[in-house]
Short mmCIF file of C-alpha atoms in Angstrom, two decimals:
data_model
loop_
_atom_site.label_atom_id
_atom_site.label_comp_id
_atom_site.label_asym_id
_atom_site.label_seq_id
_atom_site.Cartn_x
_atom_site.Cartn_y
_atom_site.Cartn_z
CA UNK A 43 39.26 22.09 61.62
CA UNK A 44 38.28 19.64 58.80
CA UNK A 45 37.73 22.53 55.94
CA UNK A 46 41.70 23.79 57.22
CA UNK A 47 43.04 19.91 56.70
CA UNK A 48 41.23 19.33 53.37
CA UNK A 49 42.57 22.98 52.19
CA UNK A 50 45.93 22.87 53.23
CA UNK A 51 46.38 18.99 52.46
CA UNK A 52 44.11 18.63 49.15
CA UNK A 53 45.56 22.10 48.46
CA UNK A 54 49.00 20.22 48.13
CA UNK A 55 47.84 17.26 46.31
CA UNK A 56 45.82 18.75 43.77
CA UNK A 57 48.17 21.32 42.56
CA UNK A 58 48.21 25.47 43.10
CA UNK A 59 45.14 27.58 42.80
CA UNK A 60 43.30 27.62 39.52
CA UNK A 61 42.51 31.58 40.24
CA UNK A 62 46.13 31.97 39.88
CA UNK A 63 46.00 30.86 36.37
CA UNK A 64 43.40 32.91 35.35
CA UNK A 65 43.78 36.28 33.35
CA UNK A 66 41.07 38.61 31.10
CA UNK A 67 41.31 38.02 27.23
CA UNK A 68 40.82 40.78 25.12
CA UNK A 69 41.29 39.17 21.63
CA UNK A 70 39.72 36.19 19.85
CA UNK A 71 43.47 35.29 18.64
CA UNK A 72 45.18 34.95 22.34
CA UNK A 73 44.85 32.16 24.29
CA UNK A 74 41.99 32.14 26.43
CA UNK A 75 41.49 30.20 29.84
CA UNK A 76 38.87 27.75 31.19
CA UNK A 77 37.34 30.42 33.34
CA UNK A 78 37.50 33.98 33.70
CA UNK A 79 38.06 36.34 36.26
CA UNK A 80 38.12 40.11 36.98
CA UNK A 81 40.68 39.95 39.86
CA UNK A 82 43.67 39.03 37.67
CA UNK A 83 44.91 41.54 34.85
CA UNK A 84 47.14 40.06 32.14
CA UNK A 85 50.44 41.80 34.09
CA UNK A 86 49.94 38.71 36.23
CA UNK A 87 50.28 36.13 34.81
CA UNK A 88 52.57 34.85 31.73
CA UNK A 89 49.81 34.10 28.71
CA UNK A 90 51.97 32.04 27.31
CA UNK A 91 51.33 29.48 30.27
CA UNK A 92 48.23 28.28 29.08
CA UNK A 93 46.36 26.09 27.08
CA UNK A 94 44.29 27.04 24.20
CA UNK A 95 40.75 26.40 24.49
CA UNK A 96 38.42 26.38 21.51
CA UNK A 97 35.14 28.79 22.01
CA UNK A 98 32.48 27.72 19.61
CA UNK A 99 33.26 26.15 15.86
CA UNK A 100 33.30 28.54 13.79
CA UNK A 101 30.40 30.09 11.43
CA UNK A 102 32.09 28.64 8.01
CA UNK A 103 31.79 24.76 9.27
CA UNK A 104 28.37 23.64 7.77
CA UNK A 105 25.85 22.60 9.92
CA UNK A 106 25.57 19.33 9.10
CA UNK A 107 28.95 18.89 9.21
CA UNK A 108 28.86 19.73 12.81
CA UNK A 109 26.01 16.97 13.75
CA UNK A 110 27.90 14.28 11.87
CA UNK A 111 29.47 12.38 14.82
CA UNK A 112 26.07 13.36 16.67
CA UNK A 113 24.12 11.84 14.16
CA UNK A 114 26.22 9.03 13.25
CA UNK A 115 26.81 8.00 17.21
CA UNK A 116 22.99 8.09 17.86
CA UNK A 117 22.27 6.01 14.89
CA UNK A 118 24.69 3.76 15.38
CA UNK A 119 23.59 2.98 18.89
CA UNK A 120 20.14 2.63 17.47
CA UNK A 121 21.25 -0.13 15.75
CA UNK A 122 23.00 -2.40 18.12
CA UNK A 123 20.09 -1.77 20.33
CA UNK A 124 17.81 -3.37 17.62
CA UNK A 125 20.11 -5.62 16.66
CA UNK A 126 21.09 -7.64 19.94
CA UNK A 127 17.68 -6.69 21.81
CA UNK A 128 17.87 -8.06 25.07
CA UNK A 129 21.93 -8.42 24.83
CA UNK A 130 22.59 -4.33 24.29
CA UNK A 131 22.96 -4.38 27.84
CA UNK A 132 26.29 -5.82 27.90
CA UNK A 133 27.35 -3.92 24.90
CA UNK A 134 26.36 -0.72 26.70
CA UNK A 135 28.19 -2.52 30.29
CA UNK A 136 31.30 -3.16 28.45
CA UNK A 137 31.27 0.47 26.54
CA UNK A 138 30.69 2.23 30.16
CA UNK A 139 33.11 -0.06 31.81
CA UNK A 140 36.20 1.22 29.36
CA UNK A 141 34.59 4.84 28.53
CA UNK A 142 34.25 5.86 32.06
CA UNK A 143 36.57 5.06 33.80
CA UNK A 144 38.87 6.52 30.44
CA UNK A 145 36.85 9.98 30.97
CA UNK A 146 36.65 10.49 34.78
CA UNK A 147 40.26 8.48 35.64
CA UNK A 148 43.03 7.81 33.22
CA UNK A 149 42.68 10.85 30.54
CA UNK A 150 42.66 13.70 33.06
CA UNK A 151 45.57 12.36 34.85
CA UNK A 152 47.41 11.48 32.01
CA UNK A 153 47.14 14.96 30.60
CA UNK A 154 47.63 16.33 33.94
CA UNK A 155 51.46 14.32 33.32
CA UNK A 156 51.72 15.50 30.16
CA UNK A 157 51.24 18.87 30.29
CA UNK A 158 52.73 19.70 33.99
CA UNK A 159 55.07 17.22 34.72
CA UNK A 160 58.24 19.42 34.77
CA UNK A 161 56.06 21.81 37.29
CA UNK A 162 54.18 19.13 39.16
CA UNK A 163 55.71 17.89 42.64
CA UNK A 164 56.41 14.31 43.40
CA UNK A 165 53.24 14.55 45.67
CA UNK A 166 50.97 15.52 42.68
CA UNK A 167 52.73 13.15 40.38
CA UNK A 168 51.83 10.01 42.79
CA UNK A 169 48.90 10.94 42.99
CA UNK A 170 48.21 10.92 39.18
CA UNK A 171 50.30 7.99 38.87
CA UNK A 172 47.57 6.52 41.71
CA UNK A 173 44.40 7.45 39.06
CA UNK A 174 45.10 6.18 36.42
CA UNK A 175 45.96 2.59 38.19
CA UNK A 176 42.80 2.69 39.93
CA UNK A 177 41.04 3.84 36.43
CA UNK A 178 42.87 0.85 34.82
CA UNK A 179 41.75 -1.65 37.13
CA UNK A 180 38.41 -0.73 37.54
CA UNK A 181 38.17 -0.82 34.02
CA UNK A 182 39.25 -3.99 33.74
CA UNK A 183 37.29 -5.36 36.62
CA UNK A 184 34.42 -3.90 35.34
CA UNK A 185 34.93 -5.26 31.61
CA UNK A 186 35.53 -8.60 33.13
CA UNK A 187 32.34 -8.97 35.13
CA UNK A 188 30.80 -7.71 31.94
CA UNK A 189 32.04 -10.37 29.92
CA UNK A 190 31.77 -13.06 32.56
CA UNK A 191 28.05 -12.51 32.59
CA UNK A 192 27.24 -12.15 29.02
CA UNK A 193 29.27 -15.49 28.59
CA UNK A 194 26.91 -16.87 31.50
CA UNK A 195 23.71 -14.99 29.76
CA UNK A 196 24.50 -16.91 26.62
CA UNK A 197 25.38 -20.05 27.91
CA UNK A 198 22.31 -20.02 30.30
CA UNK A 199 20.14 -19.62 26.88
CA UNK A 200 21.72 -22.57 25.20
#
């Protein structure tokens, strides 16, 4: 009884079944999906529907250039770290406080918008619309209490 609500209910909210969207690629050039699946041919669906996904960067892209942002991200959080010591903590509470909830809320719902809107239903659309305000203010809540107790963290050391 509970699997039959959360399928036909959730099955409402969060949009039609992603193995109808699936369909097999046979060239590098089309436009490939996020999974695959042998149950759909390419008669079934329209490829033209979905979204480009990147496979792998290619071969010609240097090496190095790939690790750049790698590199540079690690070192760069090497620094802070011995820079501000015992004080990285609230750099690293305020960065997870805006990153996360950017990642896991607001982003996928926003794209979800973007992309869809015109095939969404109003149901779907509220609750994106619902997300991303609950990613926004636990964002903020989170980078306020962040704040609030470096600010009492410093002012406790003076």
């Amino acid at each position: 009884m509970v699997f039959l609500f959360f399928h036909v209910f959730l099955g409402r909210i969060f949009g039609p079944n992603v193995t109808k969207l699936l369909v097999n690629i046979k060239n590098d050039n089309e436009r490939a999906p996020l999974l695959s699946s042998n149950s759909f041919s390419a008669e079934d669906i329209d490829v033209s529907d979905l979204i480009p996904v990147a496979k792998t960067v290619p071969d010609s892209v240097a090496t190095w250039k790939r690790n750049v942002v790698r590199i540079s991200m690690v070192l760069i959080q090497t620094g802070f770290a011995i820079i501000f010591k015992d004080q990285f903590i609230y750099i690293n509470a305020i960065n997870g406080s805006i990153g996360s909830t950017l990642l896991a809320y607001i982003l996928p719902a926003v794209i979800s918008i973007k992309l869809l809107r015109k095939k969404m239903s109003n149901l779907v659309f509220a609750k994106d619309v619902f997300l991303i305000l609950f990613g926004v203010v636990g964002g903020l809540s989170g980078l306020i209490v962040s704040i609030y107790n470096m600010v009492k963290h410093f002012q406790g050391q003076s």
